[in-house]
């Protein structure tokens, strides 16, 4: 079955370290997204990519970086510049239009 | 500014009772409208969506939603709630021309179901 795979499910990071979250999709979708979820705040857009080798900042991009070298993959790096990285991170992708918007199962990042 | 408001942070209903979750949005034009459900520690599952046409939309798990343009609302309903419906529900809006089709989410409504 097609879908989005996020790994790992749980991630612990020491302060000052960079960490990379993986997102892979086999839906042949062009557009991919990273959202951050905090309790009581819904989801907020970090970065998005509409095509390979191109990506754009979302609403809360500071302290994060991404790459899009392959259509299937859109990894997110949480850098040491992100002041409050503890959160639940969700990756999504969509095909043509907004019909096929699909979310992964998320990665919970905790800074220790 | 574009926004989605879910006025109820937490709702408790008895099993078998009816349910209505409210969603109001502010957007430049009629956006695409979505309802998602999330179980603890999980991703989002699409319940239903509205793009155009009939303003009463049927979704999975017996849910439906009605788009009311005059009220900028897209409320979610279910006639008889089951214990397994306990979860967090998110309303979202989006448009292709806005940041590559990003979705704008409400804060979520947590649903508890009493036996």
XYZ file of N, CA and C in Angstrom:
681
model
N 0.848 -1.196 0.000
C 0.000 0.000 0.000
C 0.882 1.245 0.000
N 0.416 2.279 -0.708
C 1.161 3.515 -0.721
C 0.931 4.302 0.543
N 1.948 5.065 0.915
C 1.800 5.874 2.108
C 3.050 6.665 2.392
N 3.062 7.255 3.586
C 4.196 8.054 4.040
C 4.791 7.388 5.270
N 6.086 7.223 5.280
C 6.784 6.616 6.407
C 7.667 7.657 7.066
N 7.457 7.861 8.351
C 8.307 8.756 9.122
C 9.103 7.933 10.124
N 10.369 8.273 10.246
C 11.200 7.582 11.226
C 12.226 8.537 11.813
N 12.625 8.280 13.058
C 12.044 7.309 13.972
C 10.725 7.809 14.549
N 10.029 7.002 15.314
C 8.785 7.432 15.937
C 9.067 8.322 17.142
N 10.134 7.994 17.883
C 10.557 8.794 19.028
C 12.028 9.146 18.864
N 12.389 10.369 19.217
C 13.757 10.831 19.049
C 14.100 11.730 20.229
N 15.269 11.474 20.799
C 15.738 12.291 21.906
C 17.016 12.988 21.479
N 17.126 14.236 21.824
C 18.276 15.026 21.402
C 18.806 15.822 22.568
N 20.106 15.925 22.635
C 20.711 16.787 23.647
C 20.726 18.207 23.120
N 20.646 19.145 24.020
C 20.723 20.550 23.611
C 22.029 20.805 22.860
N 21.936 21.576 21.775
C 23.121 21.915 20.993
C 23.406 20.958 19.851
N 22.629 19.893 19.754
C 22.840 18.915 18.682
C 21.844 19.131 17.553
N 22.297 18.829 16.351
C 21.382 18.775 15.215
C 20.813 17.359 15.126
N 19.600 17.249 14.614
C 18.993 15.937 14.434
C 18.152 15.961 13.163
N 18.133 14.827 12.449
C 17.395 14.749 11.192
C 16.253 13.763 11.296
N 15.071 14.215 10.867
C 13.877 13.388 10.829
C 13.645 12.942 9.398
N 13.317 11.681 9.253
C 13.146 11.115 7.929
C 11.674 11.104 7.514
N 11.431 11.353 6.221
C 10.097 11.258 5.645
C 10.232 10.694 4.228
N 9.593 9.552 4.001
C 9.638 8.895 2.701
C 8.212 8.585 2.261
N 7.922 8.857 0.974
C 6.603 8.527 0.458
C 6.719 7.741 -0.841
N 5.781 6.811 -1.036
C 5.736 6.028 -2.267
C 4.418 6.252 -2.999
N 3.903 7.472 -2.875
C 2.632 7.836 -3.495
C 2.829 8.561 -4.816
N 4.081 8.772 -5.186
C 4.417 9.508 -6.408
C 3.895 10.946 -6.364
N 3.850 11.511 -5.151
C 3.393 12.880 -4.981
C 4.532 13.859 -5.233
N 4.198 14.981 -5.874
C 5.201 16.009 -6.103
C 5.419 16.883 -4.866
N 4.346 17.233 -4.182
C 4.429 18.184 -3.077
C 4.561 17.473 -1.735
N 5.459 17.981 -0.917
C 5.657 17.440 0.426
C 5.774 18.580 1.426
N 5.403 18.290 2.666
C 5.309 19.322 3.698
C 5.839 18.792 5.027
N 6.317 19.700 5.870
C 6.602 19.418 7.256
C 5.786 20.365 8.125
N 5.071 19.757 9.079
C 4.298 20.514 10.047
C 4.808 20.201 11.445
N 4.653 21.168 12.302
C 4.979 20.998 13.720
C 3.675 21.095 14.514
N 3.520 20.194 15.479
C 2.324 20.192 16.310
C 2.697 20.369 17.765
N 2.121 21.367 18.382
C 2.276 21.606 19.820
C 0.891 21.545 20.458
N 0.831 21.113 21.704
C -0.481 20.995 22.372
C -1.256 22.296 22.327
N -2.511 22.210 21.909
C -3.387 23.375 21.901
C -3.127 24.380 20.784
N -2.233 24.034 19.849
C -1.920 25.001 18.779
C -2.159 24.455 17.389
N -2.736 23.298 17.261
C -2.916 22.768 15.926
C -1.571 22.485 15.269
N -1.550 22.517 13.964
C -0.328 22.243 13.206
C 0.113 23.521 12.502
N 1.419 23.712 12.460
C 1.973 24.882 11.772
C 2.999 24.429 10.750
N 3.032 25.098 9.604
C 3.886 24.707 8.485
C 5.310 25.175 8.688
N 6.276 24.236 8.553
C 7.692 24.558 8.701
C 8.313 24.813 7.322
N 8.249 23.844 6.449
C 8.784 23.933 5.094
C 7.880 23.161 4.160
N 7.939 23.509 2.879
C 7.256 22.715 1.881
C 8.074 22.683 0.595
N 7.792 21.657 -0.198
C 8.489 21.472 -1.468
C 7.464 21.021 -2.498
N 7.462 21.688 -3.627
C 6.499 21.325 -4.670
C 7.152 20.525 -5.794
N 8.486 20.448 -5.788
C 9.186 19.727 -6.835
C 10.586 19.412 -6.337
N 11.184 18.411 -6.921
C 12.549 18.022 -6.527
C 13.502 19.201 -6.688
N 14.424 19.314 -5.747
C 15.460 20.344 -5.735
C 14.914 21.753 -5.516
N 13.708 21.845 -5.015
C 13.140 23.155 -4.698
C 12.318 23.044 -3.429
N 12.471 24.020 -2.529
C 11.666 24.042 -1.319
C 11.539 25.485 -0.844
N 10.514 25.705 -0.036
C 10.193 27.047 0.426
C 9.956 27.048 1.930
N 10.272 28.172 2.564
C 9.987 28.322 3.983
C 8.484 28.446 4.217
N 8.069 27.834 5.317
C 6.704 28.007 5.762
C 6.614 29.102 6.804
N 5.706 28.937 7.737
C 5.446 29.985 8.720
C 6.421 30.000 9.892
N 7.082 28.863 10.161
C 7.957 28.792 11.344
C 9.257 28.093 10.979
N 9.950 28.561 9.929
C 11.126 27.872 9.400
C 12.408 28.099 10.207
N 12.440 29.080 11.056
C 13.684 29.408 11.766
C 14.160 28.231 12.625
N 15.423 27.868 12.432
C 15.989 26.776 13.213
C 15.824 25.410 12.565
N 15.260 25.375 11.374
C 15.056 24.133 10.642
C 15.692 24.228 9.258
N 16.026 23.070 8.686
C 16.463 23.025 7.297
C 15.941 21.749 6.665
N 15.827 21.766 5.333
C 15.324 20.603 4.596
C 16.141 20.420 3.328
N 15.928 19.283 2.682
C 16.468 19.028 1.358
C 15.435 18.224 0.582
N 15.524 18.289 -0.742
C 14.599 17.496 -1.570
C 15.388 17.033 -2.797
N 16.235 16.045 -2.584
C 17.084 15.514 -3.646
C 16.379 14.428 -4.442
N 15.389 13.808 -3.845
C 14.609 12.776 -4.515
C 13.129 13.056 -4.321
N 12.339 12.628 -5.266
C 10.894 12.871 -5.174
C 10.313 12.206 -3.942
N 10.875 11.046 -3.567
C 10.288 10.248 -2.497
C 10.650 10.740 -1.105
N 11.667 11.583 -0.988
C 12.244 11.856 0.320
C 12.302 13.343 0.626
N 11.979 13.699 1.860
C 11.979 15.109 2.264
C 12.417 15.184 3.732
N 13.690 14.988 4.025
C 14.153 14.992 5.420
C 14.179 16.393 6.025
N 13.912 16.439 7.306
C 13.912 17.698 8.062
C 15.026 17.647 9.106
N 15.868 18.658 9.123
C 16.900 18.772 10.150
C 16.516 19.849 11.142
N 16.499 19.464 12.388
C 16.254 20.412 13.474
C 17.617 20.825 13.998
N 17.951 22.077 13.812
C 19.294 22.526 14.175
C 19.332 23.033 15.602
N 20.531 23.276 16.084
C 20.705 23.791 17.439
C 20.160 25.212 17.562
N 19.877 25.857 16.437
C 19.327 27.218 16.468
C 17.838 27.238 16.799
N 17.202 26.088 16.738
C 15.766 26.013 17.072
C 15.654 26.059 18.589
N 15.034 27.094 19.103
C 15.057 27.356 20.539
C 14.159 26.425 21.345
N 13.139 25.921 20.747
C 12.196 25.072 21.474
C 11.777 23.906 20.585
N 12.659 22.957 20.378
C 12.391 21.918 19.380
C 11.493 20.781 19.842
N 11.255 20.670 21.131
C 10.416 19.570 21.615
C 9.008 19.733 21.069
N 8.588 18.759 20.254
C 7.286 18.835 19.602
C 7.035 17.535 18.865
N 5.845 17.445 18.267
C 5.468 16.333 17.409
C 5.549 16.840 15.980
N 6.290 16.121 15.133
C 6.519 16.570 13.764
C 5.805 15.638 12.796
N 5.053 16.249 11.886
C 4.285 15.473 10.915
C 4.709 15.848 9.504
N 4.913 14.838 8.704
C 5.227 15.010 7.300
C 3.961 14.714 6.500
N 3.770 15.423 5.393
C 2.602 15.197 4.557
C 3.001 15.302 3.096
N 2.181 14.746 2.243
C 2.389 14.906 0.813
C 1.033 14.999 0.144
N 1.048 15.515 -1.076
C -0.207 15.562 -1.821
C 0.101 15.419 -3.312
N -0.878 14.902 -4.015
C -0.772 14.806 -5.458
C -1.380 16.035 -6.094
N -1.986 15.843 -7.237
C -2.578 16.963 -7.957
C -3.745 17.548 -7.174
N -3.812 18.850 -7.115
C -4.861 19.492 -6.336
C -4.645 19.219 -4.870
N -5.671 19.318 -4.084
C -5.578 19.033 -2.655
C -6.313 17.734 -2.332
N -6.583 16.932 -3.360
C -7.395 15.747 -3.131
C -6.671 14.691 -2.323
N -5.385 14.532 -2.602
C -4.701 13.390 -1.999
C -3.795 13.743 -0.846
N -4.197 14.707 -0.056
C -3.364 15.142 1.067
C -3.269 13.991 2.071
N -2.017 13.548 2.346
C -1.791 12.383 3.204
C -0.740 12.714 4.236
N -0.959 12.262 5.467
C -0.021 12.512 6.558
C 0.680 11.223 6.986
N 1.918 11.378 7.441
C 2.626 10.286 8.078
C 2.188 10.139 9.522
N 2.785 9.183 10.225
C 2.384 8.891 11.599
C 3.143 9.719 12.627
N 4.098 10.529 12.186
C 4.729 11.493 13.068
C 5.981 11.017 13.769
N 6.790 11.982 14.178
C 7.980 11.752 15.009
C 7.893 12.680 16.204
N 8.022 12.105 17.387
C 8.020 12.934 18.594
C 9.462 13.192 19.002
N 9.850 14.446 18.964
C 11.206 14.861 19.309
C 11.200 15.466 20.703
N 12.115 14.986 21.531
C 12.253 15.523 22.885
C 13.703 15.932 23.107
N 13.889 17.148 23.558
C 15.232 17.627 23.895
C 15.478 17.374 25.367
N 16.601 16.704 25.642
C 16.902 16.333 27.033
C 18.178 17.032 27.495
N -6.538 38.201 8.093
C -5.603 37.088 8.126
C -6.367 35.772 8.028
N -5.718 34.801 7.420
C -6.353 33.496 7.287
C -6.275 32.758 8.612
N -7.388 32.188 9.021
C -7.395 31.486 10.301
C -8.544 30.499 10.362
N -8.404 29.554 11.279
C -9.464 28.588 11.563
C -9.687 28.586 13.066
N -10.931 28.652 13.471
C -11.273 28.652 14.888
C -12.154 27.463 15.226
N -11.707 26.701 16.188
C -12.527 25.651 16.766
C -12.816 26.099 18.197
N -14.016 26.571 18.441
C -14.296 27.242 19.727
C -14.219 26.319 20.944
N -14.447 25.040 20.723
C -14.503 24.101 21.836
C -13.195 23.334 21.939
N -12.466 23.542 23.040
C -11.204 22.836 23.219
C -11.457 21.379 23.589
N -12.470 21.150 24.441
C -12.766 19.812 24.924
C -14.277 19.644 25.013
N -14.759 18.520 24.499
C -16.176 18.179 24.562
C -16.321 16.771 25.094
N -17.294 16.586 25.977
C -17.602 15.246 26.478
C -19.050 14.929 26.124
N -19.250 13.779 25.501
C -20.602 13.330 25.166
C -20.772 11.894 25.635
N -22.016 11.513 25.838
C -22.311 10.131 26.213
C -22.374 9.263 24.968
N -21.974 8.018 25.136
C -22.032 7.093 24.017
C -23.479 6.990 23.536
N -23.657 7.062 22.219
C -24.989 7.017 21.640
C -25.607 8.383 21.413
N -25.053 9.398 22.043
C -25.570 10.758 21.857
C -25.052 11.334 20.553
N -25.701 12.416 20.114
C -25.264 13.068 18.888
C -24.101 14.019 19.194
N -23.385 14.366 18.140
C -22.188 15.185 18.296
C -22.154 16.272 17.233
N -21.776 17.480 17.633
C -21.474 18.518 16.659
C -20.225 19.249 17.111
N -19.210 19.284 16.250
C -17.979 20.019 16.500
C -17.967 21.225 15.573
N -17.679 22.384 16.169
C -17.782 23.620 15.404
C -16.456 24.029 14.782
N -16.557 24.641 13.614
C -15.382 25.150 12.911
C -15.790 26.402 12.148
N -15.084 27.483 12.392
C -15.275 28.713 11.633
C -13.947 29.116 11.020
N -13.994 29.678 9.829
C -12.752 30.025 9.155
C -12.821 31.448 8.625
N -11.640 31.995 8.439
C -11.489 33.297 7.810
C -10.501 33.118 6.670
N -10.971 33.385 5.446
C -10.126 33.128 4.271
C -10.515 34.083 3.172
N -9.591 34.366 2.241
C -9.857 35.331 1.181
C -10.930 34.887 0.222
N -11.003 33.608 -0.056
C -12.000 33.052 -0.974
C -12.474 31.744 -0.373
N -13.402 31.102 -1.028
C -13.856 29.815 -0.509
C -12.724 28.809 -0.638
N -12.218 28.360 0.488
C -11.091 27.432 0.424
C -11.576 25.992 0.332
N -10.653 25.105 0.222
C -10.952 23.701 0.419
C -11.031 23.477 1.928
N -11.947 22.638 2.366
C -12.209 22.447 3.792
C -12.062 20.976 4.156
N -11.467 20.741 5.309
C -11.165 19.377 5.732
C -11.490 19.196 7.215
N -11.814 17.944 7.560
C -11.824 17.510 8.947
C -10.918 16.286 9.071
N -10.017 16.343 10.062
C -9.129 15.227 10.355
C -9.357 14.766 11.796
N -9.018 13.494 12.025
C -9.062 12.941 13.374
C -7.679 12.397 13.714
N -7.291 12.587 14.981
C -5.977 12.125 15.432
C -6.117 11.392 16.754
N -5.629 10.150 16.786
C -5.523 9.411 18.046
C -4.189 9.747 18.678
N -4.055 9.591 19.999
C -2.821 9.985 20.676
C -1.566 9.387 20.050
N -0.590 10.243 19.749
C 0.686 9.788 19.210
C 0.642 9.318 17.769
N -0.453 9.581 17.098
C -0.611 9.120 15.720
C -0.687 10.285 14.743
N -0.646 9.951 13.473
C -0.821 10.962 12.453
C -2.275 11.350 12.295
N -2.566 12.104 11.247
C -3.920 12.567 11.006
C -4.610 11.698 9.965
N -5.847 11.360 10.255
C -6.655 10.597 9.309
C -7.773 11.497 8.784
N -7.923 11.535 7.473
C -8.946 12.365 6.867
C -10.325 11.771 7.099
N -11.229 12.591 7.646
C -12.620 12.164 7.816
C -13.466 12.535 6.600
N -13.289 13.756 6.146
C -14.044 14.213 4.987
C -13.469 15.524 4.489
N -13.886 15.917 3.288
C -13.411 17.162 2.701
C -14.508 17.759 1.839
N -14.434 19.086 1.691
C -15.354 19.804 0.820
C -14.542 20.653 -0.145
N -14.850 20.476 -1.430
C -14.184 21.299 -2.436
C -15.201 22.162 -3.175
N -16.341 21.573 -3.514
C -17.397 22.303 -4.224
C -18.620 21.399 -4.269
N -19.713 21.965 -4.790
C -20.911 21.161 -4.969
C -21.783 21.103 -3.739
N -22.400 19.939 -3.515
C -23.311 19.754 -2.396
C -22.645 20.171 -1.092
N -23.307 21.019 -0.350
C -22.688 21.575 0.857
C -22.741 20.615 2.038
N -23.473 19.525 1.928
C -23.486 18.495 2.967
C -22.592 17.356 2.487
N -21.538 17.104 3.241
C -20.521 16.156 2.822
C -20.529 14.947 3.759
N -20.493 13.786 3.160
C -20.436 12.549 3.955
C -18.993 12.066 4.035
N -18.622 11.556 5.193
C -17.273 11.066 5.361
C -17.244 9.645 5.880
N -16.082 9.265 6.387
C -15.931 7.919 6.928
C -16.439 7.875 8.361
N -16.650 6.684 8.866
C -17.033 6.435 10.254
C -18.357 7.097 10.634
N -19.224 7.367 9.650
C -20.534 7.933 9.931
C -20.554 9.427 10.166
N -19.472 10.119 9.913
C -19.409 11.563 10.078
C -19.923 12.288 8.838
N -20.445 13.477 9.065
C -20.838 14.367 7.988
C -20.510 15.792 8.414
N -20.435 16.676 7.438
C -20.173 18.083 7.724
C -20.962 18.930 6.738
N -21.329 20.115 7.186
C -22.084 21.026 6.339
C -21.341 22.332 6.178
N -21.129 22.724 4.944
C -20.491 23.992 4.632
C -21.571 25.062 4.539
N -21.401 26.129 5.318
C -22.314 27.260 5.260
C -21.499 28.506 4.942
N -21.610 28.926 3.697
C -20.792 30.050 3.224
C -21.119 31.328 3.989
N -22.393 31.562 4.243
C -22.812 32.815 4.890
C -22.273 32.918 6.310
N -22.014 31.780 6.929
C -21.503 31.769 8.302
C -20.017 31.420 8.365
N -19.400 31.189 7.210
C -17.987 30.757 7.168
C -17.759 29.603 8.142
N -18.659 28.635 8.067
C -18.561 27.513 8.997
C -18.523 26.183 8.257
N -17.994 25.204 8.952
C -17.901 23.842 8.395
C -17.962 22.903 9.588
N -19.124 22.760 10.161
C -19.303 21.982 11.385
C -19.406 20.496 11.095
N -18.813 19.719 11.980
C -18.782 18.259 11.864
C -19.868 17.668 12.750
N -20.561 16.656 12.229
C -21.654 16.055 13.007
C -21.602 14.531 12.914
N -22.160 13.916 13.949
C -22.355 12.469 13.932
C -23.611 12.183 14.752
N -24.528 11.413 14.241
C -25.804 11.208 14.936
C -25.683 10.383 16.209
N -24.737 9.456 16.257
C -24.629 8.577 17.412
C -23.153 8.258 17.639
N -22.609 8.746 18.729
C -21.174 8.607 18.989
C -20.865 7.246 19.599
N -19.734 6.691 19.180
C -19.242 5.416 19.712
C -18.022 5.689 20.566
N -17.743 4.805 21.515
C -16.592 5.029 22.404
C -15.302 5.187 21.605
N -15.222 4.509 20.464
C -13.997 4.564 19.658
C -13.810 5.915 18.961
N -14.806 6.789 19.037
C -14.675 8.111 18.431
C -13.862 9.065 19.309
N -13.553 8.669 20.530
C -12.755 9.527 21.406
C -11.390 9.765 20.773
N -11.070 11.034 20.533
C -9.842 11.410 19.825
C -9.811 12.940 19.749
N -8.833 13.458 19.037
C -8.779 14.891 18.797
C -9.145 15.147 17.337
N -9.936 16.175 17.128
C -10.457 16.482 15.809
C -9.964 17.864 15.369
N -9.501 17.913 14.144
C -8.969 19.155 13.594
C -9.717 19.541 12.328
N -10.092 20.799 12.280
C -10.633 21.398 11.070
C -9.486 22.112 10.354
N -9.467 22.067 9.038
C -8.390 22.711 8.293
C -8.930 23.293 6.996
N -8.271 24.330 6.522
C -8.616 24.937 5.243
C -7.352 25.085 4.422
N -7.514 25.146 3.113
C -6.347 25.285 2.258
C -6.728 25.733 0.871
N -5.727 26.168 0.130
C -5.907 26.561 -1.265
C -4.595 26.350 -1.986
N -4.678 25.970 -3.245
C -3.467 25.667 -4.005
C -2.562 26.876 -4.161
N -3.162 28.085 -4.212
C -2.366 29.267 -4.475
C -1.674 29.787 -3.230
N -1.945 29.201 -2.083
C -1.413 29.685 -0.816
C -0.301 28.769 -0.327
N 0.945 29.245 -0.436
C 2.101 28.511 0.052
C 2.064 27.046 -0.382
N 1.890 26.852 -1.684
C 1.980 25.521 -2.238
C 0.901 24.564 -1.773
N -0.204 25.092 -1.314
C -1.279 24.209 -0.879
C -1.200 23.834 0.587
N -0.589 24.697 1.388
C -0.507 24.368 2.810
C -1.904 24.363 3.414
N -2.058 23.620 4.487
C -3.307 23.611 5.237
C -3.148 24.473 6.488
N -4.180 25.226 6.791
C -4.236 26.009 8.025
C -5.189 25.278 8.970
N -4.690 24.982 10.162
C -5.438 24.155 11.095
C -6.008 24.976 12.247
N -7.143 24.501 12.737
C -7.646 24.995 14.006
C -6.855 24.373 15.144
N -7.183 24.811 16.356
C -6.427 24.351 17.528
C -6.801 22.940 17.947
N -7.861 22.422 17.381
C -8.289 21.076 17.720
C -9.367 21.046 18.793
N -10.214 20.033 18.736
C -11.224 19.765 19.768
C -11.022 18.335 20.246
N -10.782 18.204 21.542
C -10.617 16.869 22.098
C -11.980 16.330 22.501
N -12.292 15.153 22.002
C -13.586 14.530 22.289
C -13.414 13.382 23.274
N -14.137 13.444 24.366
C -14.215 12.323 25.310
C -15.615 11.726 25.217
N -15.701 10.405 25.384
C -16.983 9.714 25.284
C -17.242 8.986 26.596
N -18.354 9.319 27.237
C -18.744 8.654 28.486
C -19.535 7.380 28.177
N -19.277 6.318 28.973
C -20.032 5.071 28.736
C -21.517 5.254 29.024
